[in-house]
Coordinates of N, CA and C in Angstrom, one line a residue:
W798 N 6.7 -42.9 -27.5 CA 5.3 -42.7 -27.0 C 5.3 -42.3 -25.5
P799 N 5.9 -42.8 -24.8 CA 5.7 -42.5 -23.3 C 5.9 -41.0 -23.1
D800 N 6.9 -40.5 -23.7 CA 7.1 -39.3 -23.5 C 6.2 -38.4 -23.9
K801 N 5.5 -38.7 -25.0 CA 4.5 -37.6 -25.6 C 3.3 -38.0 -24.4
A802 N 3.0 -38.9 -24.0 CA 1.9 -39.1 -23.1 C 2.0 -38.3 -21.8
V803 N 3.3 -38.4 -21.3 CA 3.5 -37.5 -20.2 C 3.6 -36.1 -20.4
D804 N 4.0 -35.7 -21.7 CA 3.9 -34.2 -22.1 C 2.3 -33.7 -22.1
L805 N 1.7 -34.8 -22.8 CA 0.1 -34.3 -23.0 C -0.2 -34.2 -21.6
M806 N -0.2 -35.1 -20.6 CA -0.8 -34.9 -19.3 C -0.2 -33.8 -18.4
D807 N 1.0 -33.4 -18.8 CA 1.6 -32.2 -17.9 C 1.0 -31.2 -18.7
E808 N 0.6 -31.0 -19.8 CA 0.2 -29.8 -20.4 C -1.3 -29.6 -19.8
A809 N -2.1 -30.9 -20.0 CA -3.4 -31.0 -19.4 C -3.6 -30.6 -17.9
M810 N -2.6 -31.1 -17.1 CA -2.7 -30.6 -15.7 C -2.4 -29.2 -15.5
S811 N -1.5 -28.6 -16.4 CA -1.0 -27.2 -16.2 C -2.2 -26.4 -16.7
S812 N -3.0 -26.7 -17.7 CA -4.0 -26.0 -18.1 C -5.2 -26.1 -17.1
L813 N -5.6 -27.3 -16.5 CA -6.3 -27.5 -15.3 C -6.2 -26.7 -14.3
R814 N -4.9 -26.5 -13.8 CA -4.4 -25.8 -12.6 C -4.6 -24.4 -12.8
L815 N -4.4 -23.8 -14.2 CA -4.6 -22.3 -14.6 C -6.0 -22.1 -14.4
E816 N -7.1 -23.0 -14.9 CA -8.4 -23.0 -15.0 C -8.9 -22.7 -13.5
I817 N -8.5 -23.7 -12.6 CA -8.9 -23.6 -11.1 C -8.6 -22.3 -10.5
E818 N -7.3 -22.0 -10.7 CA -6.7 -20.7 -10.1 C -7.5 -19.3 -10.6
S819 N -7.7 -19.4 -12.0 CA -8.2 -18.0 -12.5 C -9.8 -18.2 -12.4
E820 N -10.1 -16.6 -12.1 CA -11.4 -16.4 -11.9 C -12.3 -16.9 -13.0
P821 N -13.4 -17.2 -12.8 CA -14.3 -17.8 -13.9 C -14.7 -16.7 -14.8
T822 N -14.7 -16.8 -16.2 CA -15.1 -15.9 -17.1 C -16.4 -15.1 -16.8
E823 N -17.3 -15.9 -16.4 CA -18.8 -15.4 -16.0 C -18.6 -14.3 -14.8
L824 N -17.7 -14.7 -14.0 CA -17.5 -13.9 -12.7 C -16.8 -12.7 -13.3
D825 N -16.0 -12.6 -14.0 CA -15.2 -11.5 -14.6 C -16.1 -10.6 -15.3
E826 N -17.0 -11.4 -16.2 CA -17.9 -10.6 -17.1 C -18.9 -9.7 -16.0
L827 N -19.5 -10.4 -15.0 CA -20.3 -9.9 -14.1 C -19.7 -8.6 -13.6
K828 N -18.4 -8.6 -12.9 CA -17.5 -7.5 -12.6 C -17.5 -6.4 -13.3
R829 N -17.2 -6.7 -14.6 CA -17.0 -5.8 -15.7 C -18.6 -5.1 -15.8
E830 N -19.5 -5.7 -15.7 CA -20.7 -5.1 -15.9 C -21.2 -4.1 -14.7
V831 N -20.8 -4.6 -13.7 CA -21.0 -3.8 -12.3 C -20.1 -2.5 -12.4
Q832 N -19.0 -2.5 -13.0 CA -18.2 -1.4 -13.2 C -18.7 -0.3 -14.1
K833 N -19.5 -0.8 -15.1 CA -20.0 -0.1 -16.4 C -21.2 0.5 -15.6
L834 N -22.0 -0.1 -15.0 CA -23.3 0.4 -14.3 C -23.1 1.4 -13.4
E835 N -22.0 1.1 -12.5 CA -21.5 2.2 -11.5 C -21.1 3.4 -12.1
I836 N -20.4 3.5 -13.3 CA -20.0 4.7 -14.0 C -21.3 5.4 -14.7
E837 N -22.1 4.5 -15.2 CA -23.4 5.0 -15.6 C -24.3 5.7 -14.5
K838 N -24.2 5.2 -13.5 CA -25.1 5.5 -12.3 C -24.4 6.9 -11.9
E839 N -23.1 7.1 -11.6 CA -22.7 8.2 -11.3 C -22.9 9.3 -12.3
G840 N -23.0 9.0 -13.7 CA -23.3 9.9 -14.6 C -24.6 10.6 -14.6
L841 N -25.7 9.6 -14.0 CA -27.0 10.0 -14.0 C -27.3 10.7 -12.5
K842 N -26.5 10.7 -11.8 CA -26.9 11.0 -10.2 C -27.1 12.7 -10.5
S843 N -26.2 13.5 -11.4 CA -26.6 14.8 -11.4 C -27.8 15.2 -12.1
E844 N -28.2 14.3 -12.9 CA -29.3 14.7 -13.9 C -30.5 14.6 -13.1
K845 N -31.5 15.5 -13.2 CA -32.8 15.6 -12.5 C -34.0 15.4 -13.3
T846 N -34.0 14.9 -14.7 CA -35.2 14.8 -15.3 C -35.6 13.5 -14.8
S847 N -37.0 13.4 -15.1 CA -38.0 12.2 -14.7 C -37.2 10.9 -15.3
D848 N -36.9 11.2 -16.6 CA -36.3 9.9 -17.5 C -35.0 9.5 -16.9
S849 N -34.2 10.4 -16.5 CA -32.7 10.1 -16.0 C -33.0 9.4 -14.5
Q850 N -33.9 9.8 -13.7 CA -34.1 9.2 -12.5 C -34.7 7.8 -12.6
K851 N -35.6 7.8 -13.4 CA -36.2 6.5 -13.9 C -35.0 5.5 -14.2
K852 N -34.3 5.8 -15.1 CA -33.1 5.1 -15.5 C -32.3 4.8 -14.4
L853 N -31.9 5.6 -13.6 CA -31.1 5.4 -12.4 C -31.7 4.6 -11.5
R854 N -32.9 4.4 -11.3 CA -33.7 3.4 -10.5 C -33.4 2.0 -11.1
G855 N -33.6 1.9 -12.3 CA -33.5 0.7 -13.2 C -32.0 0.2 -13.0
I856 N -30.9 1.1 -13.1 CA -29.5 0.8 -13.0 C -29.3 0.2 -11.5
C857 N -29.8 0.8 -10.4 CA -29.6 0.3 -9.2 C -30.2 -1.0 -8.9
R858 N -31.5 -1.3 -9.4 CA -31.9 -2.7 -9.3 C -30.9 -3.7 -10.2
S859 N -30.6 -3.1 -11.4 CA -29.6 -4.1 -12.0 C -28.5 -4.4 -11.4
L860 N -27.8 -3.4 -10.7 CA -26.6 -3.5 -9.8 C -26.7 -4.4 -8.8
A861 N -28.0 -4.3 -8.1 CA -28.1 -5.2 -7.0 C -28.4 -6.6 -7.5
D862 N -28.8 -6.9 -8.5 CA -29.0 -8.1 -9.0 C -27.8 -8.8 -9.4
I863 N -26.9 -8.0 -10.2 CA -25.7 -8.7 -10.7 C -24.7 -8.7 -9.5
K864 N -24.7 -7.9 -8.7 CA -23.8 -7.9 -7.4 C -24.3 -9.4 -6.7
E865 N -25.5 -9.6 -6.7 CA -25.7 -10.7 -6.0 C -25.4 -12.1 -6.6
K866 N -25.6 -11.9 -7.9 CA -25.2 -13.1 -8.7 C -23.6 -13.2 -8.6
A867 N -22.9 -12.1 -8.8 CA -21.5 -12.4 -8.6 C -21.0 -12.9 -7.5
Q868 N -21.8 -12.4 -6.2 CA -21.3 -12.9 -5.0 C -21.5 -14.3 -4.8
A869 N -22.4 -15.0 -5.4 CA -22.9 -16.4 -5.2 C -21.8 -17.2 -6.0
L870 N -21.6 -16.7 -7.3 CA -20.7 -17.1 -8.2 C -18.9 -17.3 -7.4
E871 N -18.8 -16.3 -6.9 CA -17.5 -16.1 -6.4 C -17.3 -17.1 -5.2
L872 N -18.5 -17.1 -4.3 CA -18.6 -18.0 -3.1 C -18.3 -19.5 -3.7
K873 N -19.1 -19.8 -4.6 CA -19.1 -21.2 -5.2 C -17.7 -21.5 -5.7
W874 N -17.1 -20.6 -6.4 CA -15.8 -20.9 -7.0 C -14.6 -20.9 -5.8
K875 N -14.8 -20.1 -4.8 CA -13.8 -20.2 -3.7 C -14.0 -21.4 -2.9
T876 N -15.3 -22.0 -2.9 CA -15.5 -23.2 -2.3 C -15.0 -24.3 -2.9
E877 N -15.2 -24.1 -4.3 CA -14.5 -25.6 -5.3 C -13.0 -25.5 -5.0
K878 N -12.6 -24.3 -5.0 CA -10.9 -24.3 -4.8 C -10.5 -24.7 -3.6
E879 N -11.4 -24.5 -2.5 CA -10.8 -25.2 -1.2 C -11.0 -26.6 -1.3
L880 N -12.1 -26.9 -1.9 CA -12.5 -28.6 -1.9 C -11.1 -29.2 -2.5
I881 N -11.0 -28.6 -3.9 CA -9.7 -29.2 -4.6 C -8.5 -29.1 -3.7
Q882 N -8.2 -28.3 -3.1 CA -7.0 -28.2 -2.3 C -7.1 -29.2 -1.2
K883 N -8.3 -29.4 -0.5 CA -8.1 -30.2 0.5 C -8.0 -31.8 -0.2
I884 N -8.6 -32.0 -1.5 CA -8.3 -33.4 -2.2 C -7.0 -33.6 -2.2
K885 N -6.3 -32.4 -2.9 CA -5.0 -32.5 -3.3 C -4.2 -33.0 -1.9
N886 N -4.4 -32.2 -0.7 CA -3.6 -32.5 0.4 C -4.0 -34.0 1.0
L887 N -5.2 -34.4 0.9 CA -5.5 -35.8 1.2 C -4.7 -36.8 0.5
K888 N -4.8 -36.6 -1.1 CA -4.2 -37.4 -2.0 C -2.5 -37.7 -1.5
K889 N -2.0 -36.3 -1.1 CA -0.5 -36.3 -0.9 C -0.3 -37.2 0.3
E890 N -1.3 -36.8 1.2 CA -1.1 -37.8 2.8 C -1.3 -39.0 2.4
A891 N -2.2 -39.5 1.5 CA -2.4 -40.9 1.3 C -1.3 -41.5 0.5
D892 N -0.5 -40.8 -0.2 CA 0.7 -41.5 -1.2 C 1.8 -41.5 -0.2
S893 N 1.8 -40.7 0.8 CA 2.8 -40.8 2.0 C 2.7 -42.0 2.8
L894 N 1.3 -42.1 3.3 CA 1.1 -43.3 4.0 C 1.5 -44.5 3.4
R895 N 0.9 -44.5 2.2 CA 1.1 -45.8 1.2 C 2.6 -46.2 1.1
S896 N 3.7 -44.9 0.8 CA 4.9 -45.3 0.9 C 5.6 -45.7 2.0
I897 N 5.0 -45.4 3.3 CA 5.5 -45.6 4.6 C 5.0 -47.2 4.7
C898 N 3.9 -47.5 4.4 CA 3.5 -48.9 4.5 C 4.3 -49.8 3.5
E899 N 4.6 -49.5 2.4 CA 5.4 -50.3 1.4 C 6.8 -50.4 2.1
T900 N 7.3 -49.4 2.6 CA 8.6 -49.5 3.2 C 8.8 -50.3 4.4
S901 N 7.5 -50.3 5.2 CA 7.4 -51.2 6.5 C 7.3 -52.6 6.1
Q902 N 6.7 -52.7 5.1 CA 6.4 -54.2 4.6 C 7.8 -54.8 4.0
R903 N 8.5 -53.9 3.1 CA 9.6 -54.5 2.7 C 10.7 -54.8 3.9
E904 N 10.7 -53.9 4.9 CA 11.6 -54.1 6.0 C 11.2 -55.3 6.8
A905 N 10.0 -55.5 7.0 CA 9.6 -56.5 7.6 C 9.8 -58.0 6.9
N906 N 10.0 -58.1 5.6 CA 10.2 -59.2 4.9 C 11.8 -59.5 4.9
L907 N 12.6 -58.5 5.4 CA 14.1 -58.7 5.4 C 14.5 -59.6 6.2

């Protein structure tokens, strides 16, 4: 039983680590949408009809909105990653200090 529990914990931690390091799905989708709209925009630039110009303006507005959302989401994701790293570092430091305290207490009791 203990081995299975350890394996499950390792698997969960690995999955969580991968999720934290990987770009969020929503952000990836927004970036793909930007690419798609950029290509569409380039195709419409050479067309001079009023319909194509109207569509071009709509694409430009959509691009601005999507880029703004993507930028905000990316900032949030990076901030969360930094906070998680700080927490990991503090936990490591706390573990180290705890170990030093335990060693000092054992030596004082000798």
